[in-house]
Short mmCIF file of C-alpha atoms in Angstrom, two decimals:
data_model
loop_
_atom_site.label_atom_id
_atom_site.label_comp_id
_atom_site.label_asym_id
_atom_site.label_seq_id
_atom_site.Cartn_x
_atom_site.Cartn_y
_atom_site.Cartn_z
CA UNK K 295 -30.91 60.77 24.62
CA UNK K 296 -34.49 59.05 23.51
CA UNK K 297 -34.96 55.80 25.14
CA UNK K 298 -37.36 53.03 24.34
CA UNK K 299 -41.29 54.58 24.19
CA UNK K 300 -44.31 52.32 24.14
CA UNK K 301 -48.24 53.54 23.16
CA UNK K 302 -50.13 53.37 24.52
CA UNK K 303 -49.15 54.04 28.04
CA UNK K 304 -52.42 52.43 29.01
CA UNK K 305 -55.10 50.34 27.13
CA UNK K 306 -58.20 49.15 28.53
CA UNK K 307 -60.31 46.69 26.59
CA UNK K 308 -63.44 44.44 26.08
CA UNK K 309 -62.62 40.88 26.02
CA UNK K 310 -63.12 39.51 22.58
CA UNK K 311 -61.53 42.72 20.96
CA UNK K 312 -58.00 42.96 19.33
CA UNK K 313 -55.31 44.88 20.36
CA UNK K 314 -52.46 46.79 19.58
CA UNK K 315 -49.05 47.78 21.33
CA UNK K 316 -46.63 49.85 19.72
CA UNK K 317 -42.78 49.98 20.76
CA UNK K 318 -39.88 52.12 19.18
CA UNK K 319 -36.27 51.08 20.23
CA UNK K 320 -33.55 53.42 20.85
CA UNK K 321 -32.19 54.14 17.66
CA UNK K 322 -29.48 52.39 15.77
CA UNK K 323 -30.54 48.75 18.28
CA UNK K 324 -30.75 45.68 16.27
CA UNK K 325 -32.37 43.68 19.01
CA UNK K 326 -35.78 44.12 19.99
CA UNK K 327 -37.76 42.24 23.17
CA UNK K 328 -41.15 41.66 24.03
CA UNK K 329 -42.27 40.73 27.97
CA UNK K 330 -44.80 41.07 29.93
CA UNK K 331 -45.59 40.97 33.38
CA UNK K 332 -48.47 40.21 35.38
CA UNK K 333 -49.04 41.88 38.97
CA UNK K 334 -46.48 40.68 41.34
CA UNK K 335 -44.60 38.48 38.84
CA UNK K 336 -41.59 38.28 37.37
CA UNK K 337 -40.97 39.07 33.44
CA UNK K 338 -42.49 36.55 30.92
CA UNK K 339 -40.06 36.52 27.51
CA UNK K 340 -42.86 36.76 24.37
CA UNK K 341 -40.66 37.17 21.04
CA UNK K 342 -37.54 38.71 19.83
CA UNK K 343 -36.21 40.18 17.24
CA UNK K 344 -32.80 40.65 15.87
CA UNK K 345 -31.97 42.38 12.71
CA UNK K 346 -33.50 40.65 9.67
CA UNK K 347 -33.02 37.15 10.88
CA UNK K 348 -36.14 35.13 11.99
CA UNK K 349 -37.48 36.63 15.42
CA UNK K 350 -37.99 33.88 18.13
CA UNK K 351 -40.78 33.44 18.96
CA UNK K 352 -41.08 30.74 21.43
CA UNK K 353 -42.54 32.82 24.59
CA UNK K 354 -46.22 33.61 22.68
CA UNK K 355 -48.47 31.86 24.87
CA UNK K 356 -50.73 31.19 22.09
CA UNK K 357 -51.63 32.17 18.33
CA UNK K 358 -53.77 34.97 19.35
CA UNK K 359 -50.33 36.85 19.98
CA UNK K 360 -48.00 38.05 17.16
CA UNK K 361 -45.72 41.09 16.30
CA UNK K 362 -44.39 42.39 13.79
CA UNK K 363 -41.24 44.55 13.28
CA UNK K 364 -41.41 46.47 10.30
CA UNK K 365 -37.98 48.25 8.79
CA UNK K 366 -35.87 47.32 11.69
CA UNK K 367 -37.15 49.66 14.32
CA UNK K 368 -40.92 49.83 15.22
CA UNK K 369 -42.58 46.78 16.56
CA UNK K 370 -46.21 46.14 16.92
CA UNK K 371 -47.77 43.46 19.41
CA UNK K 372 -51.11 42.18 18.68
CA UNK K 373 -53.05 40.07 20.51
CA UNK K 374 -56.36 39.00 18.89
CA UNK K 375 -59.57 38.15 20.79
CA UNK K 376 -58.54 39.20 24.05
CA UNK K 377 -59.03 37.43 27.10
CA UNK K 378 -58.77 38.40 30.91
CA UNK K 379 -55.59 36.34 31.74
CA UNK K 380 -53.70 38.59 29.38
CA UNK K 381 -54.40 41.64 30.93
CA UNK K 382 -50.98 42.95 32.25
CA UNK K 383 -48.15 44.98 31.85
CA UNK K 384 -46.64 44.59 28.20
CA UNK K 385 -42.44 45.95 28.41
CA UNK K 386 -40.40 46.56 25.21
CA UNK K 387 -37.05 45.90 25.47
CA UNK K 388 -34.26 47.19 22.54
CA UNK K 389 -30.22 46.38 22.87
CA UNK K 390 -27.52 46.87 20.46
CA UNK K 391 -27.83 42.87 19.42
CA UNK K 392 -25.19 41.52 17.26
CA UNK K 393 -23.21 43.64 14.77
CA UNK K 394 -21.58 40.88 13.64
CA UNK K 395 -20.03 39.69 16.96
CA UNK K 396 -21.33 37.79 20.23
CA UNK K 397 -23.09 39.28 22.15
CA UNK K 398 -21.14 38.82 25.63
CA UNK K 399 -21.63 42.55 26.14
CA UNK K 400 -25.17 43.10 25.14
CA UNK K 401 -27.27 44.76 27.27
CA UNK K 402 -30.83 45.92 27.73
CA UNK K 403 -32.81 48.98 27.87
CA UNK K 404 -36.39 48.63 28.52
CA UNK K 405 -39.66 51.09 27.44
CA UNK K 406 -41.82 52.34 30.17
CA UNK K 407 -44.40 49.79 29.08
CA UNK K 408 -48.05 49.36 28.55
CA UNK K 409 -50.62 48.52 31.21
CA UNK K 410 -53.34 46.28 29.05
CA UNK K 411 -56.57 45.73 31.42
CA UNK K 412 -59.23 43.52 29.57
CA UNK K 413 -62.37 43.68 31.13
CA UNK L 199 -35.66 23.46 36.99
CA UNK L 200 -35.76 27.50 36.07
CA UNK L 201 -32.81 29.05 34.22
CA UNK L 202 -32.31 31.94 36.76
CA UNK L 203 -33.71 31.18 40.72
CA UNK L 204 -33.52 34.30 43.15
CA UNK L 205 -35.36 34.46 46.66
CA UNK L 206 -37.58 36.26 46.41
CA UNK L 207 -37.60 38.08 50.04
CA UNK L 208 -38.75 40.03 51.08
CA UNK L 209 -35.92 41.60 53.05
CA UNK L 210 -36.50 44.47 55.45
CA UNK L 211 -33.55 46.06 56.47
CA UNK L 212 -32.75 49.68 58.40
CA UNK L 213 -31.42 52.73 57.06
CA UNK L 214 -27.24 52.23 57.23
CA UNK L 215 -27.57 48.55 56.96
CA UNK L 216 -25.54 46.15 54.65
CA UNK L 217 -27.40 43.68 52.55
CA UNK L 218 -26.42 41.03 50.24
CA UNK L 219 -28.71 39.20 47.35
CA UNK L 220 -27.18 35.88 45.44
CA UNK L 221 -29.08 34.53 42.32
CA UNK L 222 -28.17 30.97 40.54
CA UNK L 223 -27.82 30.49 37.53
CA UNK L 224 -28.47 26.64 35.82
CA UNK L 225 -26.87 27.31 32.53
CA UNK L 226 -23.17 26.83 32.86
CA UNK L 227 -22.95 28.55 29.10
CA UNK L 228 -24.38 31.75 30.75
CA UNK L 229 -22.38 34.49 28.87
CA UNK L 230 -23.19 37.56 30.37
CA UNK L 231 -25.00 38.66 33.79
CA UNK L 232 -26.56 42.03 34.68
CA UNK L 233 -28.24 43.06 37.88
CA UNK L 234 -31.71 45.46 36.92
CA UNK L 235 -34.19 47.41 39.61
CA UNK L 236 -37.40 47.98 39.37
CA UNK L 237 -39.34 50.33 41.40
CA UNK L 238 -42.82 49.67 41.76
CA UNK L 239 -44.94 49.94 38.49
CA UNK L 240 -42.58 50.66 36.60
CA UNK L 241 -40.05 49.42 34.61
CA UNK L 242 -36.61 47.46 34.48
CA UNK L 243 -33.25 49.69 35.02
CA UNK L 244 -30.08 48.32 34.84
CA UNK L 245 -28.18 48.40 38.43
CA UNK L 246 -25.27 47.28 36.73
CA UNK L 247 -23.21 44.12 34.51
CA UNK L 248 -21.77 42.00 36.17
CA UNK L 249 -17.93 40.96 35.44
CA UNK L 250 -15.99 37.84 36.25
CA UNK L 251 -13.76 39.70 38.27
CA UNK L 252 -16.41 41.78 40.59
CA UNK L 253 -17.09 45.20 39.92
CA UNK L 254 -18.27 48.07 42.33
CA UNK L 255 -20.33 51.32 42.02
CA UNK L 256 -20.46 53.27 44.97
CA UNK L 257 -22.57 51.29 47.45
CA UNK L 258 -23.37 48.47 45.21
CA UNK L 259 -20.84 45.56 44.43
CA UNK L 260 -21.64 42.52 42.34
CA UNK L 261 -19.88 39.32 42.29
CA UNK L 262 -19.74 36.08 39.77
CA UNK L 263 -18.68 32.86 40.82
CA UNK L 264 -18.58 31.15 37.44
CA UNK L 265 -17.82 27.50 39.54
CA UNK L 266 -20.79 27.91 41.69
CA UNK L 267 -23.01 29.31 39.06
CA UNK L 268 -24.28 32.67 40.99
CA UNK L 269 -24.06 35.76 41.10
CA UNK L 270 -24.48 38.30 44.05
CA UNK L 271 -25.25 41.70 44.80
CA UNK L 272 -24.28 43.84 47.93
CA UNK L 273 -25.39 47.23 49.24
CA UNK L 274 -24.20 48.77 51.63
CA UNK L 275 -25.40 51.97 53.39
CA UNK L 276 -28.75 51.56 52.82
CA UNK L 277 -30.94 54.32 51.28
CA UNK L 278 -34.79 54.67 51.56
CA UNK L 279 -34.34 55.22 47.98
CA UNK L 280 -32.55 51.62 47.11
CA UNK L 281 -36.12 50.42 48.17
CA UNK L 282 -36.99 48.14 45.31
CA UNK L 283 -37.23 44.42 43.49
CA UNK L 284 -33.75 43.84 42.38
CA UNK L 285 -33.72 41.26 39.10
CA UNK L 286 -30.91 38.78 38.14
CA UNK L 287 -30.76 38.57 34.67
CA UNK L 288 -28.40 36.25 32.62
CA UNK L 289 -27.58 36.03 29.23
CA UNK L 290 -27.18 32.31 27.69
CA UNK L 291 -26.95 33.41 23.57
CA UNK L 292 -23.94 34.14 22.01
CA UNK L 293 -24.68 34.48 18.48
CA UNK L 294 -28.12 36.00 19.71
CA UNK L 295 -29.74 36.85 22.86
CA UNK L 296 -31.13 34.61 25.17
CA UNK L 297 -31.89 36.66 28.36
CA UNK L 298 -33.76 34.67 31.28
CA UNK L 299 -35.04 37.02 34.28
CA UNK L 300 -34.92 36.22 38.04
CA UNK L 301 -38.63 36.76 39.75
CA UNK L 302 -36.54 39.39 41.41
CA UNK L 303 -36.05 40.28 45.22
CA UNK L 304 -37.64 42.84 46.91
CA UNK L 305 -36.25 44.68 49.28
CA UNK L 306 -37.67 47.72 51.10
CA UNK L 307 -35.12 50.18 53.65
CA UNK L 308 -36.79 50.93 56.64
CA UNK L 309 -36.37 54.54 58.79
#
C-alpha cells in the first residue's frame, strides 16, 4: 500500500530564501511527525500533529520554522530565511495516533525524506 | 540527562556472529518501545515493537526489562545485509505521542 511521500526528494537553496517541504501520511493516520537529521546524527523531534488538537510544537529550533497541516493529511514545513545550519535531512513521520484510546500501541512509519542543502 | 541513551558503536562483527545492543531508557512512564534500522541515507524502518514479555523474529529478539529501564536487541547469524544503525525508540505519551529516538548504533557485518 502507499506509504508516507515527501517533495521534494531534494532541495537545494540560497541562504536567505524560504522554503518549503511537503509530506502526505499514509492515509486514514491521525498523527503526523516532523524530524530532521543532520549528517551522522541522530533524529531531532520538530512538531507534531495529532488530529485537530493543538500540534506540539516544542522541537522548532526557532520562529523561522513552522508547518502547517491542512485537512488532516498534508503537512507543509517552512522554514523562512534559511541559514546553513539547517541544511539537512527533513523525515515525515505519520502513525495511526489516538482514535480515542492510548496510544500504547502506536507506531511509526516514516517518508523517505527530504535532503535540504542551503548554500 | 537524555530520554533514550544507546552506544553508539560502532560494532564490527563477522558473518555468523551473534550480537547484542541494550538502550536505556530514563522515563520510567515509557509506554511503548520499538527497535527501527536505518540503512545509510535513508530512512527509519521499524525492526520491530518491543513487548514486556520479549518477542522474536527470526534472527532478531528484543527484550524489556521494565525494572532496569532498557531494552535490548539480539541478532544472531549475522547477515552482510543486517549492516546498519539500529535506533531505540520509546514512547512516553499516552494520551498523545511522545516518541524520543536513540542516536542509534551502528553496526556493520564483516565477510
Amino acid at each position: 500500500g502507499a506509504g508516507v511521500s515527501q517533495s521534494p526528494s531534494n532541495k537545494v537553496t540560497e541562504k536567505g530564501k524560504d522554503v518549503e517541504l511537503r509530506c502526505d501520511p499514509i492515509s486514514g493516520h491521525t498523527a503526523l511527525y516532523w524530524y530532521r537529521q543532520s549528517l551522522g546524527q541522530g533524529l531531532e523531534f520538530l512538531i507534531y500533529f495529532q488530529g485537530n488538537s493543538a500540534p506540539d510544537k516544542s522541537g522548532l529550533p526557532s520562529d523561522r520554522f513552522s508547518a502547517e497541516r491542512t485537512g488532516g493529511s498534508v503537512s507543509t514545513l517552512t522554514i523562512q530565511r534559511t541559514q546553513q545550519e539547517d541544511s539537512a535531512v527533513y523525515l515525515c513521520a505519520s502513525s495511526a495516533g489516538l482514535a480515542g484510546g492510548p496510544v500504547s500501541t502506536d507506531t511509526q512509519y516514516f517518508g523517505p525524506g527530504t535532503r535540504l542543502t542551503v548554500l | 540527562r537524555k530520554e533514550v541513551e544507546q552506544d553508539p558503536g560502532p560494532f564490527n562483527v563477522p558473518e555468523g556472529a551473534t550480537v547484542a545492543f541494550n538502550c536505556t531508557y530514563s522515563n520510567s512512564a515509557s509506554q511503548s518501545f520499538f527497535w527501527y534500522r536505518q540503512d545509510c541515507r535513508k530512512e527509519p524502518k521499524l525492526l520491530m515493537s518491543v513487548y514486556s514479555s520479549g518477542n522474536e523474529d527470526g534472527r532478531f529478539t528484543a527484550q524489556l526489562n521494565r525494572a532496569s529501564q532498557y531494552i535490548s536487541l539480539l541478532i544472531r547469524d549475522s547477515k552482510l545485509s543486517d549492516s546498519a544503525t539500529y535506533l531505540c525508540v520509546v514512547n512516553i505519551g499516552v494520551w498523545g505521542n511522545q516518541f524520543y529516538f536513540g542516536t542509534g548504533t551502528s553496526l556493520t557485518v564483516i565477510p
